[in-house]
Short mmCIF file of C-alpha atoms in Angstrom, two decimals:
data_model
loop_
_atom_site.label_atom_id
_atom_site.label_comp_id
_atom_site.label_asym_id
_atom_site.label_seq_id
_atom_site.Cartn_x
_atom_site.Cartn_y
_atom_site.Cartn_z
CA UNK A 1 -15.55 -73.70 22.03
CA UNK A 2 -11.87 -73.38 23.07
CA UNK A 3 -10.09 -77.37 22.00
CA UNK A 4 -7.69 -78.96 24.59
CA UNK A 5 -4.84 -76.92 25.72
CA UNK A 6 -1.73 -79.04 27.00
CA UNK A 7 1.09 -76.23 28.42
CA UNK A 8 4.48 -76.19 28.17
CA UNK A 9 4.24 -76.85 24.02
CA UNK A 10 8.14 -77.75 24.33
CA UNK A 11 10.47 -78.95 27.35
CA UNK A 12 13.79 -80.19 27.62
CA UNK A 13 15.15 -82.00 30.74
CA UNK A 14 18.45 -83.99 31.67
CA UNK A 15 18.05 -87.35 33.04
CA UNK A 16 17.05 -87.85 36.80
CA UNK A 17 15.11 -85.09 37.11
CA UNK A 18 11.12 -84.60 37.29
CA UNK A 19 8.70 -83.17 34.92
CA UNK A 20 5.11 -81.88 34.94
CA UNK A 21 2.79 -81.15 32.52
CA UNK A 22 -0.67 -79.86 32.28
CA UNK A 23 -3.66 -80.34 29.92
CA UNK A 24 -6.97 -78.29 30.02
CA UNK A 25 -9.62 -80.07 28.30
CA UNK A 26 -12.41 -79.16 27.02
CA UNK A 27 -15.56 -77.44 28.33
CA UNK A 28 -17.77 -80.15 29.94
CA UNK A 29 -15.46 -83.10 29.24
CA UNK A 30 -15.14 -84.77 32.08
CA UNK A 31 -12.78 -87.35 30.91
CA UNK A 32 -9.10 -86.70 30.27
CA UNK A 33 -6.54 -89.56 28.75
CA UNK A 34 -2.55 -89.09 28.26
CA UNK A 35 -1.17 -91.01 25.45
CA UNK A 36 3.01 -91.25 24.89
CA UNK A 37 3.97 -90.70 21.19
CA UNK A 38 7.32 -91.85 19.98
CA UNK A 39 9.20 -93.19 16.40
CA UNK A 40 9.78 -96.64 18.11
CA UNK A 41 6.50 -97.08 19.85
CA UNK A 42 3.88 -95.09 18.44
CA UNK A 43 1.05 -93.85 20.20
CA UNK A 44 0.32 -95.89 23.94
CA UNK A 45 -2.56 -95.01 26.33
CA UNK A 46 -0.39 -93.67 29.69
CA UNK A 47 -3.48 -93.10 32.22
CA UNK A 48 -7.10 -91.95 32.10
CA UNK A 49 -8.82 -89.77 34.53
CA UNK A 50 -12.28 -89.34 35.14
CA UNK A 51 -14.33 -87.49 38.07
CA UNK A 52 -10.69 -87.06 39.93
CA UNK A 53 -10.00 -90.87 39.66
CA UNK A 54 -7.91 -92.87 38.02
CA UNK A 55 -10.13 -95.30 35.71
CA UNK A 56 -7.72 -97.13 33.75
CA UNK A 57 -3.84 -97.75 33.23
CA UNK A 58 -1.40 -98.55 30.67
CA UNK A 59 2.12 -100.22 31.20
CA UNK A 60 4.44 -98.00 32.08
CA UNK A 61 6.86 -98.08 35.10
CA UNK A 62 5.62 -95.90 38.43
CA UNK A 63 7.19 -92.83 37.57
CA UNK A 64 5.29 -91.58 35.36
CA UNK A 65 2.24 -90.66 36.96
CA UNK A 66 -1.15 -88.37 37.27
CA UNK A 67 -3.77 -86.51 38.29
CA UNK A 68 -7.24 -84.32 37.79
CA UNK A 69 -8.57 -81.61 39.89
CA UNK A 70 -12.00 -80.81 40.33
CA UNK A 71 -12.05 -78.48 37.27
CA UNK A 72 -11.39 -81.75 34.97
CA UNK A 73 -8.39 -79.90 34.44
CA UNK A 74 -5.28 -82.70 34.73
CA UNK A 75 -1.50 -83.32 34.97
CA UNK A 76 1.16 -85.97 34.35
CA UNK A 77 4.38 -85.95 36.35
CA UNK A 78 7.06 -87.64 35.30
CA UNK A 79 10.42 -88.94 38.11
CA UNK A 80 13.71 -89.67 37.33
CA UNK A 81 13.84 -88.88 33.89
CA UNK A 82 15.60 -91.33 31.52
CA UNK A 83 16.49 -90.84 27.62
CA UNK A 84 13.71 -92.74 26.63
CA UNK A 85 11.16 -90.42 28.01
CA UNK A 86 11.58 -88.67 24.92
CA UNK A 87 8.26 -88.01 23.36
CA UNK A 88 5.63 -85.98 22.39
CA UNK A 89 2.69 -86.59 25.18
CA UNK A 90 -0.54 -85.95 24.31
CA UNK A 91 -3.83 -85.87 26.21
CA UNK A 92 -7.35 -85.82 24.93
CA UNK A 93 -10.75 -85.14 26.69
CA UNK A 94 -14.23 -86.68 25.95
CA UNK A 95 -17.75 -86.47 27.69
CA UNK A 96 -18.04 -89.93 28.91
CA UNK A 97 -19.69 -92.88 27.41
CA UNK A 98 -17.86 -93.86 24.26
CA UNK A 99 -17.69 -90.51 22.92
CA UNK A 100 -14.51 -89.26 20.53
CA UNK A 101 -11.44 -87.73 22.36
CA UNK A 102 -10.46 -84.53 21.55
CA UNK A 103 -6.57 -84.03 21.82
CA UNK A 104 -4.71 -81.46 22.24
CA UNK A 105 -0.93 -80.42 20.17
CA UNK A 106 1.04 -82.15 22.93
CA UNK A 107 4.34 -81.12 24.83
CA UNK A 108 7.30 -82.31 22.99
CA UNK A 109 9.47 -83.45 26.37
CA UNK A 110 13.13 -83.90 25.43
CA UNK A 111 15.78 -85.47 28.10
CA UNK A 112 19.80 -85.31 27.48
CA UNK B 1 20.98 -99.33 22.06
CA UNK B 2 19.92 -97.60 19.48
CA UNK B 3 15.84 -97.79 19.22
CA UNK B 4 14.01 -99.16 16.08
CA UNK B 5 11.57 -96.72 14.49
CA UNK B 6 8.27 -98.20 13.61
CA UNK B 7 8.22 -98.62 9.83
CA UNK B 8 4.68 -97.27 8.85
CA UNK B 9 3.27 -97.99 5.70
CA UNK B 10 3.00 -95.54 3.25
CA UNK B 11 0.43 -94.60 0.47
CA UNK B 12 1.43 -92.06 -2.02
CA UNK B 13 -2.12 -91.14 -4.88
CA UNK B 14 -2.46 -88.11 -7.32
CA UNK B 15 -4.81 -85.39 -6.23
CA UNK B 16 -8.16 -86.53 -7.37
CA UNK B 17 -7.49 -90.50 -6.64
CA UNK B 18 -9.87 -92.06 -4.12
CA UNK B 19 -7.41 -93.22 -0.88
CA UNK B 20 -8.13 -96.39 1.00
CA UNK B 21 -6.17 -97.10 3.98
CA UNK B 22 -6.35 -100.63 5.93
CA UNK B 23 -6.08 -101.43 9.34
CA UNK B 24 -6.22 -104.56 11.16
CA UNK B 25 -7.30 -104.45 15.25
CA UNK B 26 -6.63 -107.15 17.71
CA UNK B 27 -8.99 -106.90 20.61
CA UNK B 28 -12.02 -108.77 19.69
CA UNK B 29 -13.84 -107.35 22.66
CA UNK B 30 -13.49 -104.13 20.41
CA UNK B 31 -16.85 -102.22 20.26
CA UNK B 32 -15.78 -98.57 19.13
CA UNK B 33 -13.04 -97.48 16.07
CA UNK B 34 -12.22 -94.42 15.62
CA UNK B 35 -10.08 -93.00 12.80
CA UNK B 36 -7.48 -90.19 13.27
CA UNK B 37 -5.31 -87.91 10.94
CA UNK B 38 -2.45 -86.24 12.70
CA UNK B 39 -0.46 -83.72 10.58
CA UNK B 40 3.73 -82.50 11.20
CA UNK B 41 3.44 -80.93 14.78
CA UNK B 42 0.10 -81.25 15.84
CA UNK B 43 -2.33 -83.71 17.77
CA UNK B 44 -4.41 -86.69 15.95
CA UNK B 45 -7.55 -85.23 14.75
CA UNK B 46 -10.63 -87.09 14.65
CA UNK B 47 -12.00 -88.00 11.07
CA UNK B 48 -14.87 -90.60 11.67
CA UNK B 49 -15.84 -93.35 13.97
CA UNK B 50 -17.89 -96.21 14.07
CA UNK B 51 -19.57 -99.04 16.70
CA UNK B 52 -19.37 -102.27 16.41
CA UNK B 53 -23.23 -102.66 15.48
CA UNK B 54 -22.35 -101.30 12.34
CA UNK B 55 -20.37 -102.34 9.07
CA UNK B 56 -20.43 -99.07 7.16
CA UNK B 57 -20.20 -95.28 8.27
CA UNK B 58 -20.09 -92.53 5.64
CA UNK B 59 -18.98 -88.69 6.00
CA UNK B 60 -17.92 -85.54 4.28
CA UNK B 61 -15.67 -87.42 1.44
CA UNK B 62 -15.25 -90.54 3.95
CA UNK B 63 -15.93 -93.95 4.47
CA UNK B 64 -15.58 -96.36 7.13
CA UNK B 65 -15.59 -99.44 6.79
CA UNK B 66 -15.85 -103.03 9.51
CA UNK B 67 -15.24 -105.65 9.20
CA UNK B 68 -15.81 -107.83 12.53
CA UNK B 69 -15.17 -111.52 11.06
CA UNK B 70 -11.70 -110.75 10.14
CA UNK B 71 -10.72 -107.95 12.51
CA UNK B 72 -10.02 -105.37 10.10
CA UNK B 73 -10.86 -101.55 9.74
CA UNK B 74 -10.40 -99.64 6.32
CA UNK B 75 -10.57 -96.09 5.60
CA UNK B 76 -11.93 -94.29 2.15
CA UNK B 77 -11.27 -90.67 1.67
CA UNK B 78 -13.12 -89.65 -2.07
CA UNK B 79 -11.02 -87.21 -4.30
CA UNK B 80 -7.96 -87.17 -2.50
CA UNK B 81 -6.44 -83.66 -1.65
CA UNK B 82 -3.47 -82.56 -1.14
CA UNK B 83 -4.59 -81.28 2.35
CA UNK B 84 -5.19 -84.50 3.24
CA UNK B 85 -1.57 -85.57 3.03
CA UNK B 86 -0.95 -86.75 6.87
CA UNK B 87 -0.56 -89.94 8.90
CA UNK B 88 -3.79 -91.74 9.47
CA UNK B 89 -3.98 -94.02 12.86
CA UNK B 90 -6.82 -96.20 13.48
CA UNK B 91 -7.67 -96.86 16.97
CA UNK B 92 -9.77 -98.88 18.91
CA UNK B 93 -11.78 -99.32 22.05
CA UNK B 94 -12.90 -102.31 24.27
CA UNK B 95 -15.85 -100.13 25.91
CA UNK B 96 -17.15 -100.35 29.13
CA UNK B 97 -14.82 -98.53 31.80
CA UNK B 98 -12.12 -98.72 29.18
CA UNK B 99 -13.83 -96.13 27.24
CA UNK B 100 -10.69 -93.54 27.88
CA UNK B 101 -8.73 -95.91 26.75
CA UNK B 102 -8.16 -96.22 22.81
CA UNK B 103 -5.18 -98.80 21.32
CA UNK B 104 -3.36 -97.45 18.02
CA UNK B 105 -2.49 -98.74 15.34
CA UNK B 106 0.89 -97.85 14.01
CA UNK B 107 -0.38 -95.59 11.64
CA UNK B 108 -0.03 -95.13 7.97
CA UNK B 109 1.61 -92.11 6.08
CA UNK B 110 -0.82 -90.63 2.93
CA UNK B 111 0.90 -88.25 0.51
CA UNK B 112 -0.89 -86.66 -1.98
CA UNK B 113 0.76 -85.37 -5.14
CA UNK B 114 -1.21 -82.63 -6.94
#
């Protein structure tokens, strides 16, 4: 069975623009979460998706954003890019109910 | 200004050694832990998780261990490999809707010496 699949592996932006990425999870997880990995911060819980719908939220400011299509299949956009978007992002799927989530290698996003 | 790295704790062991790595949660509405080893460029991989009925959880060469009265998590990996040299992040999960939602712990960096 094919693991998560997040595309582009590697971005770089300058600040004030807009980014999107994509994550494919796996087959028959339903469930897709985004997580923002950096040196200062560690690992924080963005957004989850489940069935289309938002189902929980972290704290970050309103441009950073997402969503999931019908396929489970999701993606984060991110507005007005600032230096400290730098980060690998990372999104994992699960089945629902409690199971593990399965992540994927990330997209390192880099903004000058 | 400049940004502060976290400082993670490190554990360094000869190939061989048994590993224990500690972590300490603060939701106590907590009902699911999950342990995760992310090597240099990739995605946290899951190693072992474990509910919050339960104090003990064994694997392939690991442990888990709870520890509910004093909020605290702790990781055994028997016979240490070099292979296994990574950062380990516990996480944790309040349940319910929030099960898409785990909180990490700032991880800890194992390095294995053969």
């Amino acid at each position: 069975k094919a693991g998560v699949t997040q595309t582009p592996r590697y971005l770089i932006k300058t600040r004030g623009q807009q980014v999107t990425l994509s994550c494919s999870p796996i087959s028959g997880h339903r469930s897709v979460s985004w997580y923002q990995q950096t040196p200062g911060q560690g690992l924080q819980f963005l957004f989850e998706y489940f069935s289309e719908t938002q189902r929980n939220k972290g704290n970050f400011p309103g441009r950073f954003s997402g969503r999931q299509f019908s396929n489970s299949r999701s993606e984060m956009n991110v507005s007005t890019l600032e230096l400290g978007d730098s980060a690998l992002y990372l999104c994992a799927s699960s089945i629902p109910a409690g199971n593990e989530q399965f992540f994927g290698p990330g997209t390192r996003l880099t903004v000058l | 200004g400049e940004s502060v790295g976290l400082h993670l704790p490190t554990l360094s062991v000869q190939e061989g050694d048994n590993s224990i790595i500690n972590c300490a949660y603060s939701n106590s509405a907590s009902d699911y832990f999950i342990w995760y080893k992310q090597e240099s460029g990739k995605g946290p991989q899951f190693i072992i998780d474990i509910r919050s009925n339960m104090d003990k959880r064994q694997g392939q060469r690991v442990t888990v261990l709870l520890n509910k009265t004093v909020k605290h998590l702790s990781l055994q990996i028997a016979a240490t490999q070099p292979g296994d040299s990574a950062v380990y992040f516990c996480a944790e999960n309040a349940g319910g809707t929030s099960y898409g939602k785990l909180t990490f712990g700032q991880g800890t960096i194992l390095t294995v010496h053969p």
